[in-house]
Short mmCIF file of C-alpha atoms and ligand atoms in Angstrom, two decimals:
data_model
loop_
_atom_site.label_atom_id
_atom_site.label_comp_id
_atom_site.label_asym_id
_atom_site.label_seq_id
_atom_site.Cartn_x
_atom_site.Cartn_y
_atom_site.Cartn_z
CA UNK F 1 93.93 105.99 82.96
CA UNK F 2 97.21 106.04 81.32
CA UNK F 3 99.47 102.97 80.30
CA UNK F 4 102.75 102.38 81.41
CA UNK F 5 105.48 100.02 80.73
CA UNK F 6 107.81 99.12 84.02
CA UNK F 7 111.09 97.60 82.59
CA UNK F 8 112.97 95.39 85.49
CA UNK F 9 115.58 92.72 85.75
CA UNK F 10 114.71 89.02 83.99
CA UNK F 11 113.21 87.02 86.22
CA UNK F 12 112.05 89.44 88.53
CA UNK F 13 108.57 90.41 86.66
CA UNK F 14 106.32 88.66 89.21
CA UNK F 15 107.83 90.72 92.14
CA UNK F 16 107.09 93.79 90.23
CA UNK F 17 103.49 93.31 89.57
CA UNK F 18 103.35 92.91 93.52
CA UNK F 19 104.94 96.29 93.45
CA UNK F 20 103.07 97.90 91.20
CA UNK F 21 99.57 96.65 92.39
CA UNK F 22 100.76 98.17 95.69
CA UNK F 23 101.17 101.19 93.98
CA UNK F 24 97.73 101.00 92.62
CA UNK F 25 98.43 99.83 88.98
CA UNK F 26 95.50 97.68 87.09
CA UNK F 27 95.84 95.37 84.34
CA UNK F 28 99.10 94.75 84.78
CA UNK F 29 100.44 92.05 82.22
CA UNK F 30 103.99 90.30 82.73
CA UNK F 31 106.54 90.37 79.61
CA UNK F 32 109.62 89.31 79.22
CA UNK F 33 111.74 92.07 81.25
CA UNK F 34 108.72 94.19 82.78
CA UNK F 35 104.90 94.68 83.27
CA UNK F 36 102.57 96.39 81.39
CA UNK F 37 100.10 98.18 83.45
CA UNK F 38 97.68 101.09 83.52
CA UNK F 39 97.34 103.65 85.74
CA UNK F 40 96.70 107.40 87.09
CA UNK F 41 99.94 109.83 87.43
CA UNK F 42 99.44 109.13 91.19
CA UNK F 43 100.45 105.52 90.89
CA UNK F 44 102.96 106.12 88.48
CA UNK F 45 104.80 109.01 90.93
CA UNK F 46 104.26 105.93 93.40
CA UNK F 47 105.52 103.43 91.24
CA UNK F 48 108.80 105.40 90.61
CA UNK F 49 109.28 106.25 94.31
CA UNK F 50 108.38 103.06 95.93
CA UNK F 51 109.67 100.05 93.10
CA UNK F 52 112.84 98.66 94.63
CA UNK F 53 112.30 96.16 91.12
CA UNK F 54 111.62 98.31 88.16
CA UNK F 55 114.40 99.66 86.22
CA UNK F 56 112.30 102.63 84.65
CA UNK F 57 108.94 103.23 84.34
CA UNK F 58 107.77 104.36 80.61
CA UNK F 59 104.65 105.86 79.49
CA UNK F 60 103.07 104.56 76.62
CA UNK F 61 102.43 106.75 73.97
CA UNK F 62 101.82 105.15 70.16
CA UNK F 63 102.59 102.01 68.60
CA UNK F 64 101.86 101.21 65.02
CA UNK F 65 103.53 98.25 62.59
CA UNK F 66 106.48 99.49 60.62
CA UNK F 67 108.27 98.19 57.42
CA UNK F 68 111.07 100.96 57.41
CA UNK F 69 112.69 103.80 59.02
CA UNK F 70 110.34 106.01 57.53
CA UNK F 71 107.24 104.51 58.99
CA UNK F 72 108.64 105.27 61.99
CA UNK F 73 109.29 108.57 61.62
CA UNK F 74 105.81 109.08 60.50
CA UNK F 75 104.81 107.72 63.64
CA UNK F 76 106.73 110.04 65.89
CA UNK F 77 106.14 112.83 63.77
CA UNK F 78 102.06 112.77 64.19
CA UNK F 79 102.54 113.27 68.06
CA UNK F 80 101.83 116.58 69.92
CA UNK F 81 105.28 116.36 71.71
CA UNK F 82 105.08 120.15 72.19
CA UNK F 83 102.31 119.04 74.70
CA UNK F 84 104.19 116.92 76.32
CA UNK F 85 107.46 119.02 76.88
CA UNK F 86 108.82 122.32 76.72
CA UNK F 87 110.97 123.29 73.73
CA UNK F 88 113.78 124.73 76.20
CA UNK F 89 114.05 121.10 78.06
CA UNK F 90 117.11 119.00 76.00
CA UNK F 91 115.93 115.21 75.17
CA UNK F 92 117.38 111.96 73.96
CA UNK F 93 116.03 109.25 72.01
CA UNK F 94 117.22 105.23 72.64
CA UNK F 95 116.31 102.53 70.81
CA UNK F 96 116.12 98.90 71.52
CA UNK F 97 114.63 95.80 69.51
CA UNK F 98 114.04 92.22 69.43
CA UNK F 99 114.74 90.47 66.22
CA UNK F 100 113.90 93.98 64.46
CA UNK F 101 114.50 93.18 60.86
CA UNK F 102 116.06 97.02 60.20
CA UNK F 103 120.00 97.42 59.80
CA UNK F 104 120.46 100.30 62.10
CA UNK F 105 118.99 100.93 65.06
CA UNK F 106 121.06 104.34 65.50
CA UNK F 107 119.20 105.18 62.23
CA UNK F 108 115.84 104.72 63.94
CA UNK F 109 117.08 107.17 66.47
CA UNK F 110 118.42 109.45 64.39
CA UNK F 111 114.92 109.67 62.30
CA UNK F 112 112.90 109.84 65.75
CA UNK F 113 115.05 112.63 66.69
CA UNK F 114 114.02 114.19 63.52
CA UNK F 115 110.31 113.83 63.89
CA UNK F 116 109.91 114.98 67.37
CA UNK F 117 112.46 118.40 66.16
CA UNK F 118 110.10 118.76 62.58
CA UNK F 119 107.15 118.55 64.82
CA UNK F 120 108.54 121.32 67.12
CA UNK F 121 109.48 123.61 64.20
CA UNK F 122 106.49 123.53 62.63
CA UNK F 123 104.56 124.19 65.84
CA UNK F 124 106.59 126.30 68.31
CA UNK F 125 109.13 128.10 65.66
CA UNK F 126 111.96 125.93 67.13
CA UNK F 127 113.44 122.84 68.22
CA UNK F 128 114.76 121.19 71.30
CA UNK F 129 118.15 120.29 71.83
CA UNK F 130 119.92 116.95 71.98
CA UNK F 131 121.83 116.11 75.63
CA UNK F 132 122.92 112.13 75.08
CA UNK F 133 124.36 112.24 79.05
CA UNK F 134 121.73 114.59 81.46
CA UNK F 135 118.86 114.91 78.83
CA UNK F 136 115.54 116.72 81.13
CA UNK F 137 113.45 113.90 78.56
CA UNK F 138 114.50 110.36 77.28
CA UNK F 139 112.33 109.39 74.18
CA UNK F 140 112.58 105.37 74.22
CA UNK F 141 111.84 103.53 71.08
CA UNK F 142 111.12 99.97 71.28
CA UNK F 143 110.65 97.80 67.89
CA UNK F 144 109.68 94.03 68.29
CA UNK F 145 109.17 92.08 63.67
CA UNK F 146 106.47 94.03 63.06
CA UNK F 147 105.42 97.44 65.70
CA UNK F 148 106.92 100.03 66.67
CA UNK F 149 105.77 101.58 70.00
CA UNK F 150 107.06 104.88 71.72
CA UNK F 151 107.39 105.92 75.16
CA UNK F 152 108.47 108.60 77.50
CA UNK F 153 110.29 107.72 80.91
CA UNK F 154 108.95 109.01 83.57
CA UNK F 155 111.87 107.79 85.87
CA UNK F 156 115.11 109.64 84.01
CA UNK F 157 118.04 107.80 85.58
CA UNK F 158 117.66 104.35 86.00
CA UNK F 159 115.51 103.69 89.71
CA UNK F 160 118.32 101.45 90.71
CA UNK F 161 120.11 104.51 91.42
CA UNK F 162 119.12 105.47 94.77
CA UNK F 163 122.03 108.05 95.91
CA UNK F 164 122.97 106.00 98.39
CA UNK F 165 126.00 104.04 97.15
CA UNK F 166 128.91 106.09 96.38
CA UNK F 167 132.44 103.61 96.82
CA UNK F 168 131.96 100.85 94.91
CA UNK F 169 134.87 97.62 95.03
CA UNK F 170 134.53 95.00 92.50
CA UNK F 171 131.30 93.75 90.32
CA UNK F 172 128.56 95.44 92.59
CA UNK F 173 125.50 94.37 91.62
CA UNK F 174 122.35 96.81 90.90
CA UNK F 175 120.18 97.61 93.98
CA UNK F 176 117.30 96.83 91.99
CA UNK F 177 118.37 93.08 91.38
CA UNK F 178 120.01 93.02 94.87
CA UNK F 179 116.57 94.29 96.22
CA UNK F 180 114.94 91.60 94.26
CA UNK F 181 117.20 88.87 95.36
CA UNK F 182 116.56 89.59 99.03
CA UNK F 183 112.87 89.81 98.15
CA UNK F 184 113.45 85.75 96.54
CA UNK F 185 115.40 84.38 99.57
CA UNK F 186 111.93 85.31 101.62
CA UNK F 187 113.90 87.94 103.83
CA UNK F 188 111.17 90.07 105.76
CA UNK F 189 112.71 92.98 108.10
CA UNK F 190 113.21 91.84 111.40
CA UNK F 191 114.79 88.35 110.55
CA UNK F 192 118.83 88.20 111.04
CA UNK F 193 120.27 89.11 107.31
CA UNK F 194 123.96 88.08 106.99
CA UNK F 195 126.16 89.07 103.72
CA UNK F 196 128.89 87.35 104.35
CA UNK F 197 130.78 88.54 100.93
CA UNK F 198 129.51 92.24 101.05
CA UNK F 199 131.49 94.09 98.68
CA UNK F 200 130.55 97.67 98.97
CA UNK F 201 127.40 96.48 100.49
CA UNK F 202 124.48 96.79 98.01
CA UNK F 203 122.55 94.04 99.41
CA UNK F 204 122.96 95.33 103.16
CA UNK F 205 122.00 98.96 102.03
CA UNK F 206 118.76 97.64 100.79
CA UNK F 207 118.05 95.18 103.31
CA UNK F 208 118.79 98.34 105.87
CA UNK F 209 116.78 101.02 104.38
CA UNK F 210 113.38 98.02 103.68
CA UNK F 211 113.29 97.58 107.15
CA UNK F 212 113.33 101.18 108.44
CA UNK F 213 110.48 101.43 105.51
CA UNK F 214 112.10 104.22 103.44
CA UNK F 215 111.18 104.52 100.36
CA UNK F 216 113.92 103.45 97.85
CA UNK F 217 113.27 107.10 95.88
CA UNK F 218 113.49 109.37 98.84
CA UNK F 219 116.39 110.16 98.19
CA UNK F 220 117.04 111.00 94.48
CA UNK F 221 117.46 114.46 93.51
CA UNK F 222 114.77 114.28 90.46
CA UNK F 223 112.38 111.99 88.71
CA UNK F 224 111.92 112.18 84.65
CA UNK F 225 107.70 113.05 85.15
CA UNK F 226 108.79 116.34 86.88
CA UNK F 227 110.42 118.00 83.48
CA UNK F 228 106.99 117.10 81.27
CA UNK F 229 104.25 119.54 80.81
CA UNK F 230 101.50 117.75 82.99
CA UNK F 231 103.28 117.37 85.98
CA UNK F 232 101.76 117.49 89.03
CA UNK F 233 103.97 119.33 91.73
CA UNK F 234 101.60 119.47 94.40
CA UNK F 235 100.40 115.22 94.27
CA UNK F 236 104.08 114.42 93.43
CA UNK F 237 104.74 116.20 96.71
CA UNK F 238 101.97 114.71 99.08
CA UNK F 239 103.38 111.45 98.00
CA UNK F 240 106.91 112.13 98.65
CA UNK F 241 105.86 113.57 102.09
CA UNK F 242 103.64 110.49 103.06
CA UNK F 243 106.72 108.12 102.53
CA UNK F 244 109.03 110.68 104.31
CA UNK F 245 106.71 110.48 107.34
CA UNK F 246 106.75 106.99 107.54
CA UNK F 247 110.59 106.22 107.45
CA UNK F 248 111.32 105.32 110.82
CA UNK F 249 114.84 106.34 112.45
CA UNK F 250 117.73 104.08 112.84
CA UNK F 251 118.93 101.81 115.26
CA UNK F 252 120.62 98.24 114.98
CA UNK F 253 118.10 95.79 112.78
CA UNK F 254 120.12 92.43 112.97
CA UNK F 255 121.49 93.36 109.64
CA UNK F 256 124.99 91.94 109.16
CA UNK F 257 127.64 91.87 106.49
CA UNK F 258 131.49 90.84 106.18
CA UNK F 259 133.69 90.23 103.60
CA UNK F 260 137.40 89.50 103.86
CA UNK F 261 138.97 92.41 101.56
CA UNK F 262 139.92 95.30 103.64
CA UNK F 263 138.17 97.50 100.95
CA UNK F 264 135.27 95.85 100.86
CA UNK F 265 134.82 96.37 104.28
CA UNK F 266 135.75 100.03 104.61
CA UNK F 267 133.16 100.71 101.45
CA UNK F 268 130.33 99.23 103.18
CA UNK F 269 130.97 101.08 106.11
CA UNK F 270 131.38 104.25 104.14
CA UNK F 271 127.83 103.71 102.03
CA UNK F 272 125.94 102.88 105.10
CA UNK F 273 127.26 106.39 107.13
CA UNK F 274 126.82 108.63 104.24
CA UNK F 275 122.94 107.00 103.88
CA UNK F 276 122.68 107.88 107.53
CA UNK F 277 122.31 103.82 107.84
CA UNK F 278 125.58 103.30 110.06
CA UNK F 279 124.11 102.33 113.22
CA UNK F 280 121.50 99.55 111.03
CA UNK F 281 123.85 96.83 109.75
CA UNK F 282 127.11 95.63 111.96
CA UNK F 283 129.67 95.33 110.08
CA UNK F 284 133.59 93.33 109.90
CA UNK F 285 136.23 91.88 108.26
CA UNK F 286 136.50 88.59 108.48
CA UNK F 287 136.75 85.31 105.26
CA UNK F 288 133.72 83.73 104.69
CA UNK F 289 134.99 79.93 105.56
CA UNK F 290 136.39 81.38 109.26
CA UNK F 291 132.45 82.61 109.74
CA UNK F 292 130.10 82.08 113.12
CA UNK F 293 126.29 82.86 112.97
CA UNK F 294 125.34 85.94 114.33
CA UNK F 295 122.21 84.48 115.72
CA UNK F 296 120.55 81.00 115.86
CA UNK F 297 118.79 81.01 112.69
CA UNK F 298 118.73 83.76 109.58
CA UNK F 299 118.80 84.71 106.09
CA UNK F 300 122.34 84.87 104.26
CA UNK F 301 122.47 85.62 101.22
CA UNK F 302 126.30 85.91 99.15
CA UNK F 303 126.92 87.06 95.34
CA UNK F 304 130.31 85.03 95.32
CA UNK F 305 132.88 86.14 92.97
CA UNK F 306 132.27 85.44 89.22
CA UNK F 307 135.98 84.40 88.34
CA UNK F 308 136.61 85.30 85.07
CA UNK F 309 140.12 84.09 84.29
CA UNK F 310 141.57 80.56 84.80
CA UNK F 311 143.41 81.11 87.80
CA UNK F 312 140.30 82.80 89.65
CA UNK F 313 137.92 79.57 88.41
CA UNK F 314 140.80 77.25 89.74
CA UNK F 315 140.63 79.52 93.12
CA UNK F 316 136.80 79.31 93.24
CA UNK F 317 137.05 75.72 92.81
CA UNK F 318 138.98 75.64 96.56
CA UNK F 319 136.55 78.29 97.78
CA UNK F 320 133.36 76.84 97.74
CA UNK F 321 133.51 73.35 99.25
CA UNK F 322 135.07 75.29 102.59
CA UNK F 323 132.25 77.26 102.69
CA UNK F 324 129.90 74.15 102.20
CA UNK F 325 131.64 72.89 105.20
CA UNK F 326 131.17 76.38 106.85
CA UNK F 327 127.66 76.45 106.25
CA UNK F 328 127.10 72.36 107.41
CA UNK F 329 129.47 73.41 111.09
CA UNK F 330 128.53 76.85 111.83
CA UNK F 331 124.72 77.78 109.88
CA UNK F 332 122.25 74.91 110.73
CA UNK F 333 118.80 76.87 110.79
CA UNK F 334 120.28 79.46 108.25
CA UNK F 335 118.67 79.29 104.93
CA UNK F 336 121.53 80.25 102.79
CA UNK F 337 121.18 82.32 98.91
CA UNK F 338 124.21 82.43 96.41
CA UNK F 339 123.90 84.59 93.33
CA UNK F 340 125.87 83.58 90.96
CA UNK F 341 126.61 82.87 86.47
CA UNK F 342 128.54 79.77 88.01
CA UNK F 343 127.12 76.77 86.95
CA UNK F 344 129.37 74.67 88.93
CA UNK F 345 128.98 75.84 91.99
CA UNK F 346 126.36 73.41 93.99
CA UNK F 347 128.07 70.76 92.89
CA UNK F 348 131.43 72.07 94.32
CA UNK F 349 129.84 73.38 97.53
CA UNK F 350 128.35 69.65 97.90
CA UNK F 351 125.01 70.81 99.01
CA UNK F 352 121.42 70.44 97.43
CA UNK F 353 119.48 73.49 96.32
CA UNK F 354 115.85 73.22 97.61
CA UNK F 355 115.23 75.92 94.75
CA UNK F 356 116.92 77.18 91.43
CA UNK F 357 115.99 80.40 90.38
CA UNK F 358 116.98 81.73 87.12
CA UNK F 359 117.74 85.66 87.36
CA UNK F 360 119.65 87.67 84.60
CA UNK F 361 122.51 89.89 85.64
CA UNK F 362 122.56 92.46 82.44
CA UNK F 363 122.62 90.09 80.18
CA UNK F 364 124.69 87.22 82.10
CA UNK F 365 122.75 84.63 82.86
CA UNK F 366 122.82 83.45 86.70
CA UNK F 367 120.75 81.51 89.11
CA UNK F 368 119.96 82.02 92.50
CA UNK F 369 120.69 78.84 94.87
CA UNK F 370 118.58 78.75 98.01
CA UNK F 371 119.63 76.08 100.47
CA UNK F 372 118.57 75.08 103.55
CA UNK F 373 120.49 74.22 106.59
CA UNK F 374 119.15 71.75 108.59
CA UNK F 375 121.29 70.22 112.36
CA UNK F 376 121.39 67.10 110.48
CA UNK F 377 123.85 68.31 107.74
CA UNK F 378 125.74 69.19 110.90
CA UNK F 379 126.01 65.78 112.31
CA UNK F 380 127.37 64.62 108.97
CA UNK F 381 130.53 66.67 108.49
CA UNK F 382 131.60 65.61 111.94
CA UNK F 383 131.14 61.72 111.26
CA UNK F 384 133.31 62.80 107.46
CA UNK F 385 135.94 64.66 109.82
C1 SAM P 401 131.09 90.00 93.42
S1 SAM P 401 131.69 90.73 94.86
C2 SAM P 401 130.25 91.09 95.81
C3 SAM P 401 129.62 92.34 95.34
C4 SAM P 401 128.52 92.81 96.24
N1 SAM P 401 127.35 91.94 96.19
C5 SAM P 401 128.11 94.24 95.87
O1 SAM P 401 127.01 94.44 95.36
O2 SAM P 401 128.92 95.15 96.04
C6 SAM P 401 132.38 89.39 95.75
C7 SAM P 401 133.00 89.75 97.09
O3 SAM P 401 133.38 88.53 97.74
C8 SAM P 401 134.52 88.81 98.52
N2 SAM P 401 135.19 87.53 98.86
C9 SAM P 401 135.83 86.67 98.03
N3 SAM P 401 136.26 85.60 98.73
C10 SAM P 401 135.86 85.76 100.01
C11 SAM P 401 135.97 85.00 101.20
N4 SAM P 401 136.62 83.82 101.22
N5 SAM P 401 135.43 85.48 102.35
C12 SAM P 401 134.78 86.67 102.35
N6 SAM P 401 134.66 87.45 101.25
C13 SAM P 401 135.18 87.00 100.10
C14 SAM P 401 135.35 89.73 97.64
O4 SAM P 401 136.28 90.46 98.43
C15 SAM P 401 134.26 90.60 97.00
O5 SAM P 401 134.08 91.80 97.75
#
């Protein structure tokens, strides 16, 4: 058994531990921003191929208390990295703390760096070379007061990167938080899904390939585990062949999304074609407020516009209590999800959340607002008109 560390969005742990049981991880133990868990390579190959939550997973290597630079460097030097990669593959280190009493974190690096190159000298005759963009290996160094613990990612590019989005419009969010957001607002394929404010269409893309069941890895052209020594070509490729098999074909899922940009509209359309997903999800143009229900009851789920300058908040301000009153005339028997940093916004869409869910986006702190719309609310906004 080996132990792993899945990193994923705030607020999102207890979805991953689903994930990752499902994926046949034991032990798993929730921290801030990820799950410990143990493991054989098998679940970790199916951890990195079937997560839709985890940002990376990393295999645990050493951890040991540190007072200075140095200690770490004697830590990282006293591994057998030349077991663990070739001295022809380039790597990177990265380093990231919490409340990590040392001045320099790029330091740390930089000493890391050192150790694994001293190590490879002295056993293979040379060293490996540095690539900070495409590196085959990422070395990730993680110092909390007192211990230092390394790891090696056995994901390489972040997993919210499926290859599936390629125009982007303004602020789209990560697939992995999108994913887990439709996961929160209890959307199970096969229920009408309505983004109503789609951008280039992250949530939709998600929502479209989790109910033909494909994988969320299938389509990424490589996985950090397949440039380290041990790697195991011929499980890595039963696994990626099981969840080919399964993906079933297309064909309209009740899967909608709108937004009223022009753009926004014309990237969705262009993500879901090149993902082969065209004929899933319908989508329009059309402004959120002028909206009908695709169906009698469904799942919408928005990530409204942040509005970072005055103007935009002032704008925002006139948005939201027309789409309350969209959402009271035109969604009774919708339950209805906003994503968003901005606190004011149940007040000034003049419904109650029946849940508050706090959710970090990076490092901006949101909430996701699930409300329910019940005829009743309906009823009201006539008797107010
Ligand atoms: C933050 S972006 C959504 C990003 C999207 N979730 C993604 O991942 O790409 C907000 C979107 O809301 C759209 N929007 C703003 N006001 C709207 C309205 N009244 N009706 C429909 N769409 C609107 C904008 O055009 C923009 O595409």
């Amino acid at each position: 058994m080996e132990k792993f560390f899945a990193t994923c969005p705030r607020g999102l742990e207890a979805l991953l531990v689903d994930e990752l049981q499902a994926a046949g991880a034991q032990e798993t133990r929730v921290m801030p921003g990820g799950v410990l868990f143990k493991g054989d390579w098998a679940c970790c190959y199916q951890a990195n191929l079937e997560s839709r939550i985890a940002t990376r997973i990393l295999w645990y290597l050493a951890r040991a208390p540190y007072t200075s630079e140095n200690d770490v460097y004697r830590l990282a030097a006293k591994l057998a990295w030349e077991r663990h990669f070739e001295v022809f593959r380039t790597f990177r280190v990265q380093t990231t703390a919490i409340r990590c009493p040392l001045k320099s974190l790029d330091f740390v690096t930089l000493r890391v760096k050192d150790a694994i190159c001293d190590r490879f000298r002295d056993h293979c005759g040379e060293r490996p070379n540095i690539d900070t963009r495409e590196p085959d290996v990422r070395v990730q160094v993680f110092l909390t007061e007192q211990d230092c613990t390394l790891y090696l990612d056995t994901s390489g590019a972040p997993l919210w990167q499926r290859g599936l989005r390629h125009a982007n419009v303004e602020a789209p969010l990560k697939e992995n938080l999108a994913a887990g957001i439709l996961k929160l607002s209890g959307w199970q394929p096969g229920t009408p899904l309505l983004d109503p404010m789609c951008g280039s269409g992250t949530f939709v893309l998600e929502a479209a390939c989790m109910a033909l069941d494909r994988a969320p890895g299938l389509e990424r052209v490589r996985f950090g585990f397949e440039t380290l020594k041990h790697y195991q070509r011929e499980l890595w490729l039963g696994i990626r062949n099981a969840a080919l098999a399964r993906a079933q074909e297309g064909g309209f899922r009740q899967i909608y999304a709108s937004d009223r940009d022009d753009r926004a509209v014309r990237a969705t359309k262009r993500n879901l074609q090149q993902a082969g997903l065209g004929d899933v999800v319908q989508v329009e143009q059309a402004d959120f407020v002028e909206r009908q229900a695709p169906a009698p009851a469904g799942i919408l789920v928005a990530n409204p516009p942040y509005g970072e300058r005055i103007g935009e908040l002032d704008e925002l301000a006139e948005l939201y209590p027309r789409i309350g009153s969209t959402l009271k005339q035109h969604f009774a028997g919708w339950t209805a999800c906003f994503f968003t940093a901005d606190t004011r916004f149940p007040k000034l869409l003049r419904l109650k959340p029946s849940r508050k869910t706090p959710l970090f986006n990076g490092a901006l702190e949101c909430r996701l607002y699930e409300i329910q719309m019940v005829a009743g609310s309906n009823r009201k906004i006539r008797a107010e008109a």
